[in-house]
XYZ file of C-alpha atoms in Angstrom:
490
model
C 34.396 38.252 6.797
C 34.264 35.177 9.053
C 30.688 36.018 9.993
C 29.705 35.478 6.366
C 30.839 31.830 6.438
C 28.080 30.449 8.699
C 25.469 32.355 6.708
C 26.863 31.023 3.430
C 26.906 27.468 4.821
C 23.308 27.873 5.973
C 22.220 29.021 2.507
C 24.078 26.140 0.823
C 22.580 23.606 3.225
C 19.089 25.034 2.686
C 19.547 24.857 -1.087
C 20.801 21.270 -0.853
C 17.778 20.247 1.217
C 15.376 21.837 -1.253
C 17.106 20.128 -4.183
C 16.943 16.764 -2.396
C 13.225 17.188 -1.756
C 12.579 17.993 -5.419
C 14.631 14.989 -6.543
C 12.818 12.718 -4.076
C 9.420 13.815 -5.394
C 10.569 13.205 -8.988
C 11.878 9.771 -7.954
C 8.538 8.854 -6.375
C 6.641 9.982 -9.488
C 8.944 7.955 -11.753
C 8.649 4.973 -9.420
C 4.865 5.153 -9.615
C 4.958 5.391 -13.421
C 7.235 2.334 -13.499
C 4.548 0.318 -11.719
C 2.324 1.086 -14.718
C 4.511 -1.180 -16.863
C 4.391 -4.959 -17.191
C 8.150 -5.144 -16.601
C 8.137 -3.820 -13.046
C 6.816 -6.946 -11.255
C 7.078 -9.451 -14.105
C 10.636 -10.421 -13.148
C 10.021 -11.379 -9.529
C 8.159 -14.641 -10.167
C 10.407 -15.644 -13.084
C 13.789 -16.436 -11.596
C 14.726 -18.547 -14.608
C 14.238 -15.804 -17.217
C 16.414 -13.001 -15.801
C 19.733 -12.651 -14.003
C 19.176 -13.357 -10.321
C 21.547 -10.507 -9.461
C 19.328 -8.152 -11.456
C 16.174 -9.426 -9.731
C 17.747 -8.908 -6.295
C 18.983 -5.433 -7.262
C 15.482 -4.420 -8.368
C 14.130 -5.709 -5.060
C 16.709 -3.696 -3.102
C 15.961 -0.584 -5.152
C 12.334 -0.810 -4.010
C 13.671 0.195 -0.577
C 14.628 3.588 -2.028
C 10.969 4.659 -2.250
C 10.725 4.292 1.522
C 14.244 5.279 2.628
C 14.640 8.539 0.699
C 11.358 10.132 1.896
C 12.284 9.169 5.469
C 15.819 10.544 5.090
C 14.982 13.709 3.153
C 11.576 14.862 4.398
C 11.713 13.489 7.951
C 15.488 13.773 8.426
C 15.788 10.230 9.802
C 19.495 9.510 10.053
C 18.981 5.732 10.122
C 17.234 5.842 6.725
C 19.942 8.118 5.298
C 22.748 5.809 6.472
C 21.140 2.748 4.907
C 20.333 4.534 1.644
C 23.768 5.998 0.989
C 25.737 2.850 1.923
C 23.287 0.147 0.831
C 21.825 1.281 -2.491
C 24.730 2.356 -4.782
C 26.115 -1.122 -5.563
C 22.667 -2.401 -6.529
C 22.036 0.640 -8.728
C 25.161 -0.273 -10.706
C 24.236 -3.995 -10.908
C 20.751 -3.236 -12.232
C 22.159 -0.856 -14.860
C 24.449 -3.598 -16.214
C 22.287 -6.743 -16.072
C 18.815 -5.701 -17.224
C 18.624 -8.256 -20.073
C 15.141 -8.362 -21.673
C 13.585 -6.267 -18.901
C 12.513 -3.448 -21.228
C 10.894 -5.665 -23.863
C 8.396 -7.567 -21.684
C 4.963 -7.602 -23.364
C 1.765 -9.609 -23.229
C 1.243 -9.095 -26.982
C 2.448 -12.515 -28.165
C 1.444 -14.368 -31.331
C -0.539 -17.046 -29.484
C -2.374 -14.579 -27.210
C -6.169 -14.637 -27.212
C -8.227 -11.739 -28.525
C -9.108 -10.758 -24.942
C -5.434 -10.727 -23.928
C -4.590 -8.525 -26.920
C -7.405 -6.125 -26.041
C -6.239 -5.963 -22.412
C -2.616 -5.454 -23.533
C -3.709 -2.649 -25.850
C -5.165 -0.887 -22.824
C -2.395 -1.719 -20.362
C 0.795 -1.200 -22.337
C 0.409 2.510 -22.963
C 4.013 3.282 -21.954
C 6.266 2.387 -24.938
C 9.510 0.434 -24.585
C 11.632 3.593 -24.817
C 9.549 5.072 -21.993
C 10.193 2.047 -19.780
C 13.926 2.356 -20.493
C 13.924 6.107 -19.786
C 12.119 5.661 -16.451
C 14.608 2.971 -15.444
C 17.666 5.158 -16.042
C 16.092 8.318 -14.629
C 15.326 6.446 -11.402
C 18.858 5.009 -11.236
C 20.368 8.438 -11.836
C 18.243 10.197 -9.217
C 18.953 7.470 -6.641
C 22.695 7.852 -7.241
C 22.530 11.661 -6.966
C 20.509 11.446 -3.740
C 23.079 9.071 -2.240
C 25.824 11.616 -3.003
C 23.703 14.423 -1.525
C 23.232 12.441 1.691
C 27.024 12.060 1.981
C 27.377 15.820 1.529
C 24.650 16.587 4.055
C 25.517 14.043 6.755
C 29.153 13.173 6.118
C 30.693 9.712 6.047
C 30.126 8.818 9.681
C 27.673 5.993 10.203
C 25.874 4.646 13.247
C 25.925 0.814 13.235
C 22.425 0.498 14.652
C 21.104 2.308 11.573
C 21.540 -0.919 9.646
C 18.679 -2.486 11.592
C 16.540 -0.657 9.056
C 18.151 -2.436 6.078
C 16.810 -5.997 6.625
C 13.530 -4.679 8.039
C 12.874 -2.574 4.941
C 13.997 -5.373 2.620
C 11.469 -7.739 4.191
C 8.622 -5.223 4.183
C 9.049 -4.233 0.516
C 9.550 -7.844 -0.598
C 7.800 -8.541 -3.933
C 4.724 -10.502 -2.874
C 4.714 -12.615 -6.039
C 8.158 -14.034 -5.287
C 6.683 -17.193 -3.720
C 5.241 -18.172 -7.106
C 8.725 -19.303 -8.144
C 8.400 -22.311 -5.843
C 5.155 -23.922 -7.015
C 3.149 -24.559 -10.174
C -0.347 -23.155 -9.748
C -1.713 -25.296 -12.593
C -0.751 -28.507 -10.765
C -2.727 -27.715 -7.588
C -6.266 -29.189 -7.626
C -9.278 -26.986 -6.962
C -10.092 -28.822 -3.724
C -6.544 -28.691 -2.340
C -6.011 -27.874 1.315
C -3.516 -25.224 0.173
C -6.192 -23.104 -1.512
C -7.222 -19.966 0.334
C -10.933 -19.427 0.989
C -13.418 -18.046 3.459
C -13.628 -19.856 6.807
C -10.611 -22.080 6.156
C -7.479 -22.449 8.269
C -5.816 -19.823 6.093
C -8.680 -17.401 6.742
C -8.197 -17.898 10.489
C -4.445 -17.334 10.193
C -5.084 -14.126 8.230
C -7.179 -12.802 11.130
C -4.432 -13.833 13.581
C -1.895 -11.954 11.441
C -4.095 -8.830 11.486
C -4.445 -8.898 15.273
C -0.805 -9.798 15.893
C 0.494 -7.036 13.612
C -1.674 -4.310 15.143
C -1.092 -5.291 18.768
C 2.598 -5.935 18.176
C 3.127 -2.495 16.635
C 1.257 -0.906 19.515
C 3.464 -2.498 22.154
C 6.572 -1.724 20.116
C 5.727 1.983 19.910
C 3.748 2.765 23.069
C 6.714 4.244 25.012
C 8.337 5.985 22.036
C 8.364 9.768 21.787
C 5.535 11.466 19.929
C 7.818 12.206 16.955
C 8.998 8.600 16.779
C 5.415 7.333 16.895
C 4.423 9.541 13.972
C 7.542 8.681 11.996
C 7.044 4.956 12.552
C 3.494 5.257 11.222
C 4.793 7.233 8.251
C 7.359 4.535 7.532
C 4.641 1.861 7.631
C 2.347 3.917 5.397
C 5.117 4.343 2.800
C 5.626 0.559 2.755
C 1.880 0.069 2.413
C 1.590 2.490 -0.522
C 4.593 0.866 -2.218
C 2.992 -2.583 -2.012
C -0.323 -1.161 -3.183
C 1.154 0.591 -6.242
C 3.210 -2.494 -7.140
C -0.069 -4.291 -7.781
C -0.453 -2.172 -10.936
C 2.250 -4.166 -12.702
C 0.700 -7.485 -11.655
C -2.653 -6.383 -13.064
C -1.062 -5.663 -16.428
C 1.059 -8.804 -16.560
C -0.117 -11.901 -14.706
C -3.419 -10.465 -13.499
C -4.574 -9.981 -9.940
C -7.561 -11.846 -8.519
C -10.151 -11.734 -11.346
C -8.810 -8.471 -12.753
C -6.544 -7.961 -15.786
C -6.514 -4.280 -16.743
C -5.007 -1.061 -15.484
C -8.517 0.281 -14.839
C -8.507 -1.737 -11.622
C -5.568 0.360 -10.409
C -7.860 3.377 -9.987
C -8.260 3.879 -6.204
C -12.034 3.577 -6.255
C -12.251 0.643 -3.862
C -12.813 1.688 -0.278
C -9.569 0.138 0.956
C -7.499 1.326 -2.002
C -8.375 4.977 -1.535
C -7.895 4.321 2.171
C -4.217 3.592 1.547
C -3.718 7.172 0.352
C -6.015 8.723 2.965
C -4.038 6.927 5.696
C -0.740 8.111 4.196
C -1.941 11.721 4.094
C -3.345 11.484 7.625
C -0.087 10.419 9.286
C 2.077 12.827 7.270
C -0.152 15.874 7.829
C -1.622 14.878 11.241
C -4.800 16.545 9.990
C -7.889 15.730 12.075
C -10.190 15.421 9.036
C -8.000 12.791 7.372
C -7.376 11.020 10.680
C -11.138 10.812 11.252
C -11.701 9.474 7.722
C -9.037 6.826 8.305
C -10.363 5.757 11.687
C -14.111 5.882 10.975
C -14.248 4.683 7.351
C -11.094 2.861 6.359
C -10.282 0.947 9.538
C -13.730 -0.654 9.422
C -13.441 -1.143 5.649
C -10.137 -2.993 6.006
C -11.483 -5.067 8.880
C -14.580 -6.075 6.896
C -12.338 -7.741 4.306
C -11.088 -10.119 6.988
C -14.658 -11.095 7.857
C -15.608 -12.072 4.321
C -13.439 -12.506 1.264
C -16.187 -12.335 -1.347
C -18.195 -14.636 -3.551
C -16.408 -17.161 -5.791
C -17.432 -15.291 -8.962
C -15.552 -12.163 -7.819
C -12.576 -13.897 -6.207
C -9.719 -16.057 -7.398
C -7.243 -16.192 -4.537
C -5.226 -19.301 -5.394
C -3.222 -20.977 -2.649
C -2.351 -19.356 0.663
C 0.969 -17.909 -0.613
C -0.221 -16.738 -4.036
C 0.183 -13.080 -4.919
C -3.524 -12.310 -4.589
C -3.764 -13.821 -1.113
C -0.584 -12.308 0.279
C -1.361 -8.891 -1.226
C -4.890 -8.794 0.192
C -3.901 -9.941 3.662
C -0.709 -7.900 4.007
C -1.960 -4.569 2.617
C -5.294 -4.689 4.447
C -3.553 -5.548 7.725
C -1.176 -2.604 7.257
C -4.123 -0.352 6.435
C -6.046 -1.356 9.551
C -2.970 -0.821 11.739
C -2.166 2.621 10.314
C -5.812 3.710 10.682
C -6.264 2.667 14.340
C -2.796 3.211 15.831
C -2.921 7.042 15.925
C -5.913 6.685 18.248
C -4.516 3.701 20.153
C -1.195 5.475 20.746
C -2.893 8.631 22.015
C -1.892 10.763 19.013
C -5.480 11.495 18.003
C -8.694 11.401 20.035
C -11.868 10.436 18.199
C -15.004 12.550 18.789
C -18.537 11.554 17.691
C -18.887 14.740 15.609
C -15.837 13.651 13.626
C -18.108 11.195 11.785
C -19.919 13.910 9.789
C -17.266 14.588 7.145
C -16.364 10.865 6.707
C -20.037 10.007 6.043
C -20.286 12.753 3.387
C -16.962 11.614 1.932
C -18.148 8.003 1.720
C -21.403 9.033 0.003
C -19.521 11.012 -2.670
C -17.101 8.104 -3.044
C -19.899 5.555 -3.639
C -21.520 7.793 -6.263
C -18.194 8.257 -8.061
C -17.394 4.529 -7.874
C -20.780 3.689 -9.373
C -20.484 6.117 -12.274
C -16.924 5.109 -13.184
C -17.737 1.391 -12.890
C -20.651 1.791 -15.304
C -18.627 3.822 -17.794
C -15.686 1.372 -17.853
C -17.871 -1.725 -18.248
C -19.859 -0.002 -20.997
C -16.633 1.011 -22.736
C -15.374 -2.589 -22.642
C -18.506 -3.634 -24.567
C -17.226 -1.596 -27.521
C -13.730 -3.135 -27.634
C -12.653 -5.667 -30.243
C -9.536 -7.233 -31.773
C -9.610 -8.340 -35.412
C -13.407 -8.123 -35.294
C -13.685 -10.265 -32.135
C -15.472 -8.577 -29.236
C -15.102 -9.423 -25.579
C -17.528 -12.076 -24.357
C -19.732 -11.435 -21.337
C -17.238 -13.265 -19.090
C -14.359 -11.186 -20.497
C -15.946 -7.752 -20.051
C -14.095 -5.363 -17.756
C -16.151 -5.233 -14.572
C -14.075 -3.215 -12.077
C -16.726 -3.516 -9.329
C -15.425 -0.410 -7.586
C -16.401 -0.489 -3.925
C -18.665 -3.526 -4.612
C -21.086 -1.425 -6.672
C -21.504 -4.150 -9.335
C -21.204 -7.462 -7.465
C -22.517 -8.081 -3.959
C -19.628 -9.595 -1.964
C -21.851 -11.243 0.620
C -23.055 -14.854 0.164
C -26.726 -13.745 0.068
C -29.206 -13.042 -2.699
C -29.348 -9.512 -4.045
C -32.186 -7.305 -2.732
C -35.168 -6.410 -4.977
C -34.143 -4.828 -8.252
C -34.718 -1.160 -9.115
C -32.844 -0.858 -12.427
C -31.100 2.231 -13.728
C -28.550 2.412 -16.510
C -25.264 4.260 -16.953
C -24.420 4.202 -20.672
C -24.807 0.465 -21.435
C -24.551 -1.041 -17.966
C -27.544 -1.601 -15.699
C -27.247 -1.121 -11.906
C -29.617 -2.051 -9.091
C -30.429 1.206 -7.299
C -31.937 -0.647 -4.326
C -28.703 -2.579 -3.847
C -26.577 0.587 -4.017
C -28.686 2.266 -1.337
C -28.484 -0.907 0.742
C -24.692 -0.978 0.244
C -24.275 2.608 1.463
C -26.460 2.107 4.537
C -24.835 -1.240 5.300
C -21.358 0.266 5.370
C -22.475 3.213 7.512
C -23.798 0.658 10.011
C -20.463 -1.191 9.834
C -18.578 2.064 10.484
C -20.663 2.893 13.555
C -20.559 -0.711 14.778
C -16.752 -0.696 14.629
C -16.652 2.648 16.416
C -19.005 1.341 19.110
C -16.994 -1.859 19.587
C -13.822 0.186 19.879
C -15.229 2.303 22.705
C -16.756 -0.685 24.491
C -13.399 -2.449 24.356
C -11.649 0.693 25.587
C -13.983 1.085 28.581
C -13.710 -2.598 29.510
C -9.967 -2.484 29.193
C -9.725 0.612 31.376
C -12.107 -0.895 33.942
C -10.540 -4.322 34.363
C -6.859 -3.768 33.625
C -5.578 -1.121 36.024
C -2.182 -0.379 34.582
C -0.859 2.297 32.290
C 0.380 1.742 28.798
C -1.958 -1.109 27.882
C -3.421 -1.508 24.414
C -5.707 1.395 23.510
C -5.086 2.925 26.958
C -1.674 4.433 26.281
C 0.539 5.950 28.921
C 1.685 9.554 28.458
C 4.856 9.986 26.474
C 7.900 9.480 28.663
C 10.608 12.146 28.688
C 13.330 11.458 26.181
C 15.781 10.339 28.876
C 13.257 7.815 30.213
C 12.538 5.999 26.957
C 13.368 2.298 27.450
C 16.347 0.841 25.619
C 14.182 -1.603 23.646
C 12.058 1.126 22.046
C 12.005 0.672 18.246
C 15.630 1.631 17.619
C 15.296 2.268 13.924
C 13.036 5.200 14.761
C 15.131 6.668 17.593
C 17.673 9.170 16.352
C 21.218 9.421 17.647
C 21.686 12.522 19.775
C 25.228 13.241 18.640
C 25.787 15.870 15.983
C 26.658 14.602 12.552
C 29.164 16.018 10.109
């Protein structure tokens, strides 16, 4: 009879784990759908319109989309401890102080015809749907917190709470700085404005280099599992920040874009966010090669040029557009190159074949969808008023409609998709140009690696990683939030 107890406990534990995984997936789906509402990010740059306690609680709840996958799918005790002790109070606060959160809309009486057309496209989730998503997410978060107590017990490791402030900072709403300045009062020639080849451009490149190198040195002596899990944690943060942009598009606008169509991952770096996430979770060589060969170079190219004025509206250095572009592209570059730099994946020249085919298919798809959406926008009207040429929806997926470089377009070979005319010569040039960029980045990487190996004769240097140390030899300062406690938990 006693022999049945361990077996019964094993079955119950297995069932609990499966239920938690299902609930986590549902939570992530609901969280993504919530980003497709104006409400989601609208509150974070409007401190005066909502309860500050509610705004903070919504910020804290963003951590759940990173903590629960780490705790449930990767069994990271640090993430579980933070989630079950940190989230419940904020779930309750948000449920009590939501105010006008569910009724946010861009369809106001004084809105222009273009704004009304955009709102008609964007606000496809009704108010009752926004409310339902809000309470479903709160309920699932609360249930998952209880499940973590059942699975792990009440014991907590103090060092787990290192993850709380780190996660809070990383998932910070990037439009929060807009509470502290009035964009309309800043002149067009202000030193604060972000632009190509300005001080802020230089600092963005410094941030990219510092983030990538810093993460390398932080993780180089960690175990293989901790390296992978750290990259997974970063990729979850990156995807969260990327998806949050959806709400900004629908509300305040992002860059020169104002509709949910821009949320389609048909820009090379946007699809790269998901490819990078899949690559570090599956450790699949095909996805790792696509990340390293295509998307690392794609993210890096953004830091070289930030586009022509007609396709860019960055604002000042701490505006949402600027911070989003710099932060997400820096994360993307780091996640794409660190598996190779940390010795988790070794690039081979033949690995370029599938990424090149993938990029070709991607460019064709981006071109077709861009043409269809722009043509569709030509048919839209509100009270008989059609969009003007400047108001048309031009998604410019993967730069297929507007050349980002400050040079004249190549000779024109026109071809039309529905109502929109493309330059075939430019599209061919664009594809070849990016293939050259991909190979150039790959070549520079290997040149740097050989020089580094030749002139710096010590192990564990950047892009020349030392072998993983045995668990008992891992230094004390190794990223603690990704090093599990060895003691058994309840």
